[in-house]
mmCIF file of C-alpha atoms in Angstrom:
data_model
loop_
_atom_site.group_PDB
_atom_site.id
_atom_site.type_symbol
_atom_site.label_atom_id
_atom_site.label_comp_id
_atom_site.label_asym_id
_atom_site.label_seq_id
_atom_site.Cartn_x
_atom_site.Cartn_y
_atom_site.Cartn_z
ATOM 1 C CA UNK V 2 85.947 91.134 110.467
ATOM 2 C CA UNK V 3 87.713 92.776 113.005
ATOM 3 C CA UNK V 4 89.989 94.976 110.672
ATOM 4 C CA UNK V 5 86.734 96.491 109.437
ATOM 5 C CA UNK V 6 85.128 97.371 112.487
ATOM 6 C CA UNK V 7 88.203 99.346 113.289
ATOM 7 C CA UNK V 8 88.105 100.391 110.357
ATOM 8 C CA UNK V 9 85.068 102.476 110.636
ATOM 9 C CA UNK V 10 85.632 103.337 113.752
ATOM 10 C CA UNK V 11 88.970 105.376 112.692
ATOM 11 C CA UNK V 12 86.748 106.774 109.761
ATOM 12 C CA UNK V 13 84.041 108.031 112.219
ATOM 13 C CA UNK V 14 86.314 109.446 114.939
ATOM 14 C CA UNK V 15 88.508 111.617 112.563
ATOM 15 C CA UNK V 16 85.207 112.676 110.625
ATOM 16 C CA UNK V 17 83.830 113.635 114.687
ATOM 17 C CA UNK V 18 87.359 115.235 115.317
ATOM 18 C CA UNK V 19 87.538 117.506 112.233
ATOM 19 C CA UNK V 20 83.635 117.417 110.946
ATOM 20 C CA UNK V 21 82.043 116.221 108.137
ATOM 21 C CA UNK V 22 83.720 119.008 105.423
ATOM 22 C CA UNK V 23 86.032 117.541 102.465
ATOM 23 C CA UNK V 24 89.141 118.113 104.267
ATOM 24 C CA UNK V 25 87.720 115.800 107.152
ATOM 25 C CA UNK V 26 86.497 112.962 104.808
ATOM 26 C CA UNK V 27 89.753 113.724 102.474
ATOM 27 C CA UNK V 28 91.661 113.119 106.292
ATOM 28 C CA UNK V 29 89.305 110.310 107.398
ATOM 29 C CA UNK V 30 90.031 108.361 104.187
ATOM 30 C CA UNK V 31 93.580 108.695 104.368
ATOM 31 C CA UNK V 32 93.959 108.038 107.977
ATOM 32 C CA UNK V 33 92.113 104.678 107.424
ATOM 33 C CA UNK V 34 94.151 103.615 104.111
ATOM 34 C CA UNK V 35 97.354 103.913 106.394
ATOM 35 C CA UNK V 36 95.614 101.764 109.501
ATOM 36 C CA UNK V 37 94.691 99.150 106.965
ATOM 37 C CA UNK V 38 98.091 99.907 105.176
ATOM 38 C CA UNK V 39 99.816 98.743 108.583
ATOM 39 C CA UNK V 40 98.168 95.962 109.852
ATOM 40 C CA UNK V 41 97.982 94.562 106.486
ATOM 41 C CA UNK V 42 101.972 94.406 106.553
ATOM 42 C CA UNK V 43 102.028 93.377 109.832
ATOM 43 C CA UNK V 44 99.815 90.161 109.319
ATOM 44 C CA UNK V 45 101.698 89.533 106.472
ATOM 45 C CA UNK V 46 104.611 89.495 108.187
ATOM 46 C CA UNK V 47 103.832 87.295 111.482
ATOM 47 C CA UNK V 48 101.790 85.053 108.322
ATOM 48 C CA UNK V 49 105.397 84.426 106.568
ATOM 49 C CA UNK V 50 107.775 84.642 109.870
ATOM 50 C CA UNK V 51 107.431 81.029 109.792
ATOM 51 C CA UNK V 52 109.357 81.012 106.466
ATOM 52 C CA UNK V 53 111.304 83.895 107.539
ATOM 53 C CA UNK V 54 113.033 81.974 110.113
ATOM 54 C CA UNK V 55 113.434 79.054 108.246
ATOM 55 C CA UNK V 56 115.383 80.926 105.561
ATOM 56 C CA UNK V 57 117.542 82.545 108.585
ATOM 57 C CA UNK V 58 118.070 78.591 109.730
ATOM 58 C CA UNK V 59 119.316 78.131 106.791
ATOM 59 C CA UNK V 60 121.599 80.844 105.924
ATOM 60 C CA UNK V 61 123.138 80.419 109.136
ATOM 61 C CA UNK V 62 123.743 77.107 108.235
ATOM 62 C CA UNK V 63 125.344 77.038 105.501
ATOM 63 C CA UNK V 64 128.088 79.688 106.753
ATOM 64 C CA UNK V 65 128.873 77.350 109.854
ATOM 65 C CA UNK V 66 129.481 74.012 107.652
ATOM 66 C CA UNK V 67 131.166 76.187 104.834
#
């Protein structure tokens, strides 16, 4: 829920920054796909860092008894 409230508000400040013309909506849209681009990643990543450290456990394990 939260993701899309910032969402819009991205959209709506770069379409009050550079104005409602099709370079600003063209800009606005873009802008927005990389925000959701980014935090998508990111809560990907803190959602599998669990597993990401257990693989790393691991690893290092088997080069210290090997």
């Amino acid at each position: 829920m939260m993701v899309e409230v910032l969402y819009l508000l991205i959209f709506a400040g770069v379409l009050f920054f550079t104005g409602v013309t099709l370079f600003g909506v063209l800009l606005s849209i873009g802008l927005s796909f990389l925000f959701v681009l980014a935090f998508g990643m990111f809560a990907m990543f803190i959602k599998m860092l669990p597993w990401l450290l257990l693989i790393m456990l691991g690893v290092w394990l088997w080069k210290k008894l090997t």
